PDB file of C-alpha atoms in Angstrom:
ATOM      1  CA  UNK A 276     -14.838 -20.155   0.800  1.00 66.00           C
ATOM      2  CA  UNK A 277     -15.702 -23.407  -1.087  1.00 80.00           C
ATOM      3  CA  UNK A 278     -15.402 -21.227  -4.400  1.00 81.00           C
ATOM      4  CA  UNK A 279     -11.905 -20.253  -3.813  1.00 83.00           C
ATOM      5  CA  UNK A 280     -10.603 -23.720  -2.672  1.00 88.00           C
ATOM      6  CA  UNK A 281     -12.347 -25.048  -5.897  1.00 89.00           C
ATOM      7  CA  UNK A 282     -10.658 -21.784  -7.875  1.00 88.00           C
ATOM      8  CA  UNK A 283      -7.315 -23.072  -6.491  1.00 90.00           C
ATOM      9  CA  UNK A 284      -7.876 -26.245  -7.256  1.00 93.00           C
ATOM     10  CA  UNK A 285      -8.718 -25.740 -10.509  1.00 93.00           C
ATOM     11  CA  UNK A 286      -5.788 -23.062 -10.949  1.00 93.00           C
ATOM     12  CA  UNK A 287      -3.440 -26.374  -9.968  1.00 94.00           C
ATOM     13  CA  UNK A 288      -5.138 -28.407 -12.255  1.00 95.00           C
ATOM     14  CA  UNK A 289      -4.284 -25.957 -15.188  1.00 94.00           C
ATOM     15  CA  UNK A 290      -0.892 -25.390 -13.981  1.00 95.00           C
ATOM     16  CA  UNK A 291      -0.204 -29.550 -13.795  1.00 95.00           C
ATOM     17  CA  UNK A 292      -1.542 -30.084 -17.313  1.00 95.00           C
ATOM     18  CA  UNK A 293      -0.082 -27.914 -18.781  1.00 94.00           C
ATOM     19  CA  UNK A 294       3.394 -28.451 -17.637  1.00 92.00           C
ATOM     20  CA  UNK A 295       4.734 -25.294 -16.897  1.00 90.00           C
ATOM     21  CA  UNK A 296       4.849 -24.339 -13.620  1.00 90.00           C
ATOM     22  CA  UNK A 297       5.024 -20.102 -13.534  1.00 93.00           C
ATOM     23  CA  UNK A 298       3.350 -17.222 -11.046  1.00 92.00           C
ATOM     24  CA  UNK A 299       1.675 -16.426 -14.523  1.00 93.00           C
ATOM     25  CA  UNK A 300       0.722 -20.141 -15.057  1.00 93.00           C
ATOM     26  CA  UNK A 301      -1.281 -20.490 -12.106  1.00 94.00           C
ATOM     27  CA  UNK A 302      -2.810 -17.130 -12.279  1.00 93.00           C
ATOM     28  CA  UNK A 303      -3.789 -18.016 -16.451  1.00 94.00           C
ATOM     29  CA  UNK A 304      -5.448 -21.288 -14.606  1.00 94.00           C
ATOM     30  CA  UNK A 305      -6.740 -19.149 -12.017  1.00 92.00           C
ATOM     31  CA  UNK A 306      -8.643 -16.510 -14.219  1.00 92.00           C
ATOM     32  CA  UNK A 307      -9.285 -19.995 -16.726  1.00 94.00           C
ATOM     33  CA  UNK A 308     -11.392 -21.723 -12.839  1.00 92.00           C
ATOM     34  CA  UNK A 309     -13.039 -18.269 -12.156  1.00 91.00           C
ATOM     35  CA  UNK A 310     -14.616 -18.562 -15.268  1.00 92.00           C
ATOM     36  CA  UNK A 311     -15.793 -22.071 -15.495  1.00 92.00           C
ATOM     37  CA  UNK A 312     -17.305 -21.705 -11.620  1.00 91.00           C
ATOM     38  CA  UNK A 313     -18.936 -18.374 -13.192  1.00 90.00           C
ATOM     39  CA  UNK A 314     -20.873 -20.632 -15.928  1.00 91.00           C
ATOM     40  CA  UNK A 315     -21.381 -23.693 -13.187  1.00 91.00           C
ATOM     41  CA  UNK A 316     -22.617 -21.341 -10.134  1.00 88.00           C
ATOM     42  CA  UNK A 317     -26.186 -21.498 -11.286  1.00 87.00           C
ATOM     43  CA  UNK A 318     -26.200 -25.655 -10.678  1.00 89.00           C
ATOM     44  CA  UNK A 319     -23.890 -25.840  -7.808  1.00 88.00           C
ATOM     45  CA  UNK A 320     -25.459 -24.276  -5.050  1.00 87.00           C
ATOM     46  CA  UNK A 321     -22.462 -24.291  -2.793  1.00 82.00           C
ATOM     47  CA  UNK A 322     -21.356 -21.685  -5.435  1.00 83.00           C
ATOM     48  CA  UNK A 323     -23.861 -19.503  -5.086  1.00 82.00           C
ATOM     49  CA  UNK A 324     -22.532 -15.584  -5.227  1.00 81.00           C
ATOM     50  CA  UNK A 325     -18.753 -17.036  -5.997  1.00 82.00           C
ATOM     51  CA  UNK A 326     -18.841 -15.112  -8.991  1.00 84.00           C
ATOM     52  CA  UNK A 327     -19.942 -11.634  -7.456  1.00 83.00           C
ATOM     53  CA  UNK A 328     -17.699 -11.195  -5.033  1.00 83.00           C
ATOM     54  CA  UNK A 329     -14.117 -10.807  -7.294  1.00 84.00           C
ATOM     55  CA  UNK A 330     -15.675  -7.566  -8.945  1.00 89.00           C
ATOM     56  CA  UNK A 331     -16.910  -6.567  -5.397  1.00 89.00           C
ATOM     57  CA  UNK A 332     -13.517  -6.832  -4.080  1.00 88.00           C
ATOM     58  CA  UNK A 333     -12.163  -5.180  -7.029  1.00 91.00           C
ATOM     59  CA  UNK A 334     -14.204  -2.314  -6.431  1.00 94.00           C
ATOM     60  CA  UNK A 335     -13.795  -2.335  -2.432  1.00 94.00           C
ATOM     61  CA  UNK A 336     -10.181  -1.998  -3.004  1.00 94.00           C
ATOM     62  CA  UNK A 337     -10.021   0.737  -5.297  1.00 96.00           C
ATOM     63  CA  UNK A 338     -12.073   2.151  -3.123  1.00 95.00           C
ATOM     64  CA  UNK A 339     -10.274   2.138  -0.104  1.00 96.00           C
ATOM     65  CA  UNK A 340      -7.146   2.717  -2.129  1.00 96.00           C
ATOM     66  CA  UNK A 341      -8.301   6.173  -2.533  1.00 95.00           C
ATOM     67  CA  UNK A 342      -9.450   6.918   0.980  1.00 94.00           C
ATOM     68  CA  UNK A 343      -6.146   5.917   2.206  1.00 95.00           C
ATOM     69  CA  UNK A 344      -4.842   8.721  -0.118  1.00 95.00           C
ATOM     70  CA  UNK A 345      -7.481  11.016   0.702  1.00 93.00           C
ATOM     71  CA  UNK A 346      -6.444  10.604   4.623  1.00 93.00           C
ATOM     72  CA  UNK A 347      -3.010  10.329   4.162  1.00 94.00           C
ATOM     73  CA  UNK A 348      -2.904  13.691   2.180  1.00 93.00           C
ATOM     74  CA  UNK A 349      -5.203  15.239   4.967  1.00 90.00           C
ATOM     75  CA  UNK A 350      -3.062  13.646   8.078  1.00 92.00           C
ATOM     76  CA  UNK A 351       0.213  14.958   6.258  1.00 91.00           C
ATOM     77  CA  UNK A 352      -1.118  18.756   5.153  1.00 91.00           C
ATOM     78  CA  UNK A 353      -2.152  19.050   8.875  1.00 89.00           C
ATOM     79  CA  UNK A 354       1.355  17.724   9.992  1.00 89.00           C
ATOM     80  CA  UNK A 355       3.094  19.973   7.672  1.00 91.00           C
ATOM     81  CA  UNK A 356       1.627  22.890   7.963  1.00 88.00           C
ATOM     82  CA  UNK A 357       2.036  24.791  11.435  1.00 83.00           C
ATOM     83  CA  UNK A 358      -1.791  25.790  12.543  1.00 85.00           C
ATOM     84  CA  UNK A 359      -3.214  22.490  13.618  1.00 81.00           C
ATOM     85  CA  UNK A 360      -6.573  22.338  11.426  1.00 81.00           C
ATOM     86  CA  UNK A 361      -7.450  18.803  14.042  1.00 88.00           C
ATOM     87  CA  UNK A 362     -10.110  18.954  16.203  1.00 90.00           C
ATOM     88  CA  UNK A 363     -10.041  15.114  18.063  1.00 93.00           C
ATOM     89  CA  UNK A 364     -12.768  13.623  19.137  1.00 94.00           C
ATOM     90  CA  UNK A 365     -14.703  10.096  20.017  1.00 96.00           C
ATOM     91  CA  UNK A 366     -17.997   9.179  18.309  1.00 96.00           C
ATOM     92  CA  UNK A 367     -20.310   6.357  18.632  1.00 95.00           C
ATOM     93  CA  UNK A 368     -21.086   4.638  15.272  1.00 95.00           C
ATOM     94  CA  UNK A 369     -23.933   2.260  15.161  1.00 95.00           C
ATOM     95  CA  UNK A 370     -23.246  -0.736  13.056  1.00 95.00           C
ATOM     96  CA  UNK A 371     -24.885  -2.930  11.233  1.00 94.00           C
ATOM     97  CA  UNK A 372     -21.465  -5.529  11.173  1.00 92.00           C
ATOM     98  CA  UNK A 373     -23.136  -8.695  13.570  1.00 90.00           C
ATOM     99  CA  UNK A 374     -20.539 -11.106  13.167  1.00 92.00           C
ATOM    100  CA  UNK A 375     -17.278 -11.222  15.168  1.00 94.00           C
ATOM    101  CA  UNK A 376     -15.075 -11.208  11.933  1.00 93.00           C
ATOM    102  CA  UNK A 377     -17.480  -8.865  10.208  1.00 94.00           C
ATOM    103  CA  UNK A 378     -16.492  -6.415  12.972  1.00 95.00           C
ATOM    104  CA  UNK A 379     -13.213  -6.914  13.452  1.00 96.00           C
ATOM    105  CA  UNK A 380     -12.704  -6.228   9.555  1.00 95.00           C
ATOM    106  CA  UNK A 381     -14.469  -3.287   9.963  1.00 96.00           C
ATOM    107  CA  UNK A 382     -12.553  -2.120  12.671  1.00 96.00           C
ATOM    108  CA  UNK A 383      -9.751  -3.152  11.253  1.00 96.00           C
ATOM    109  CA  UNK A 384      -9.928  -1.253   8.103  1.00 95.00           C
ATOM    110  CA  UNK A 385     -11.346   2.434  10.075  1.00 95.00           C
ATOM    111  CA  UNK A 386      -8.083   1.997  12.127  1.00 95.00           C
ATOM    112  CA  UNK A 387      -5.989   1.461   9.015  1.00 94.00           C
ATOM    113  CA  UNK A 388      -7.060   4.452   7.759  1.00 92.00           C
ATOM    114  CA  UNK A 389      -4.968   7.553   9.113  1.00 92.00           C
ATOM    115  CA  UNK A 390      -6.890  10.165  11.384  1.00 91.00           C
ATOM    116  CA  UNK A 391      -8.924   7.006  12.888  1.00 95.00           C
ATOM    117  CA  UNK A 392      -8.621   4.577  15.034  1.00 96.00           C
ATOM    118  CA  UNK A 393     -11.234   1.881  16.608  1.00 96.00           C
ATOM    119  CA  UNK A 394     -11.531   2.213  20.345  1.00 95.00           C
ATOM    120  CA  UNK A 395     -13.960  -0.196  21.416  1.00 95.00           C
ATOM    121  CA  UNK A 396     -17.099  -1.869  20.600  1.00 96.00           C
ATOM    122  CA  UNK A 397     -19.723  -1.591  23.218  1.00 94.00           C
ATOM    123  CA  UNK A 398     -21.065  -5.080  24.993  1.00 94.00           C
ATOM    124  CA  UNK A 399     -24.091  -5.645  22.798  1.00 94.00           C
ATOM    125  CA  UNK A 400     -21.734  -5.390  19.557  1.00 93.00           C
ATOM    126  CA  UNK A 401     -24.468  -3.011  18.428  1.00 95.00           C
ATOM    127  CA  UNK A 402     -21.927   0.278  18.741  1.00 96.00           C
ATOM    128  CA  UNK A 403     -18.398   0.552  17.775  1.00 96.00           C
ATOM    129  CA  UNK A 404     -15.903   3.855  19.465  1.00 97.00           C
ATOM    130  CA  UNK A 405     -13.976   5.772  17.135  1.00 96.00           C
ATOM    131  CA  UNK A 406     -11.667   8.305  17.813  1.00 96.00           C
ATOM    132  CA  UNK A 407     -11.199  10.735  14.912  1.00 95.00           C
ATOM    133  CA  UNK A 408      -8.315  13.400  14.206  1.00 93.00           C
ATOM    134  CA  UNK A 409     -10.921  15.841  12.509  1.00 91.00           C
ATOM    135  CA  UNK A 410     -14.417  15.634  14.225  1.00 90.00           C
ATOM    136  CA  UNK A 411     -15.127  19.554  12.157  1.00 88.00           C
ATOM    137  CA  UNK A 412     -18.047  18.003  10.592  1.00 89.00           C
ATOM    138  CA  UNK A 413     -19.542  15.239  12.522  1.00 92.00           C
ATOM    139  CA  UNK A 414     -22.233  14.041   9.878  1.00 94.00           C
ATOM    140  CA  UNK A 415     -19.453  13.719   6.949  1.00 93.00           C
ATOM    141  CA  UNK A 416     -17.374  11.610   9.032  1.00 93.00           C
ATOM    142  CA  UNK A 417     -20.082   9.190  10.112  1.00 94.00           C
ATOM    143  CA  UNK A 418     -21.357   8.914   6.141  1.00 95.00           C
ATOM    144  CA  UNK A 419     -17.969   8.120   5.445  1.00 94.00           C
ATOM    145  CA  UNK A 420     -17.755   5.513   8.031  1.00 95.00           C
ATOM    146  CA  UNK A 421     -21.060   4.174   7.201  1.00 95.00           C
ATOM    147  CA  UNK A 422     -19.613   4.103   3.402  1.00 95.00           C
ATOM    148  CA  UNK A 423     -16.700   2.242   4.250  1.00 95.00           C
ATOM    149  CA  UNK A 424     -18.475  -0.339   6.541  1.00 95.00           C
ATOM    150  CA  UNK A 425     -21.562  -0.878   3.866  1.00 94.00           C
ATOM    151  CA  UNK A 426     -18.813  -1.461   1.263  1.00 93.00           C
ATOM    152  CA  UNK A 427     -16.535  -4.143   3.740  1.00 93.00           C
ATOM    153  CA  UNK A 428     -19.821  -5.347   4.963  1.00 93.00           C
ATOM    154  CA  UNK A 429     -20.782  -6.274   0.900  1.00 90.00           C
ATOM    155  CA  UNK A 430     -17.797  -8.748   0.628  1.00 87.00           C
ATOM    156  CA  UNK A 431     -19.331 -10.972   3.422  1.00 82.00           C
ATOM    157  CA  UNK A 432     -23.118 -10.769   2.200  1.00 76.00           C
ATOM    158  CA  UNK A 433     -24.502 -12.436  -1.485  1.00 63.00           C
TER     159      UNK A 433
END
């Protein structure tokens, strides 16, 4: 957090210097502050893993970029067509979130994605309830899942 406020910062800086005060400005002394805390990061240890996590959440969103599409073309095909292919059920995913925030973000994103939806998480924080439009095959769902947490759960970890 204390590498984006400097990133801003330094983004302002850029954008006060030079006078011109454009979106495309502040994003030039944006890109400009991501690259000086890159080089700095090693000596600032407030820094440390600033520079990781952009490409990290870069990746992360492509990534869930395409499972939206994935689910949203699977959600739509069943809807569509008129043999329901959805078999509903509830699982119980273990997680390795610990954090409040780290589990409501991953809750968060399973129920933004179509054909799932975040029940509960049991008292312990140890198990989180899903309830899942196509529960055909079990073990692919819950690597997915696990996927999608690992990946969220990378964003919060250096």
């Amino acid at each position: 957090m204390i590498g984006a406020a400097w990133n801003l910062l330094l983004g302002l800086a850029w954008v006060v210097l030079t006078g011109d005060f454009s979106g495309g400005n502040l994003l030039a002394g944006m890109v400009f502050g991501y690259l000086v805390l890159a080089l700095i990061q090693p000596q600032v240890p407030a820094l440390a893993g600033y520079a990781q996590r952009l490409p990290r959440l870069v990746r992360f969103v492509g990534f869930f970029i395409k499972e939206l599409v994935v689910a949203n073309c699977k959600v739509s095909y069943d809807i569509i067509t008129p043999p329901w292919y959805m078999k509903p059920g509830v699982i119980a995913m273990p997680l390795e979130a610990r954090t409040e925030l780290e589990i409501a973000f991953v809750a968060n994103l399973i129920s933004l994605t179509p054909g799932t939806l975040s029940l509960d998480v049991s008292d312990d924080r140890r198990v989180l309830y899903i309830h899942a439009m196509f529960l055909d095959d079990e073990p692919a769902l819950r690597r997915s899942l696990a996927e999608l947490e690992r990946r969220a759960l990378a964003l919060f970890r250096y």
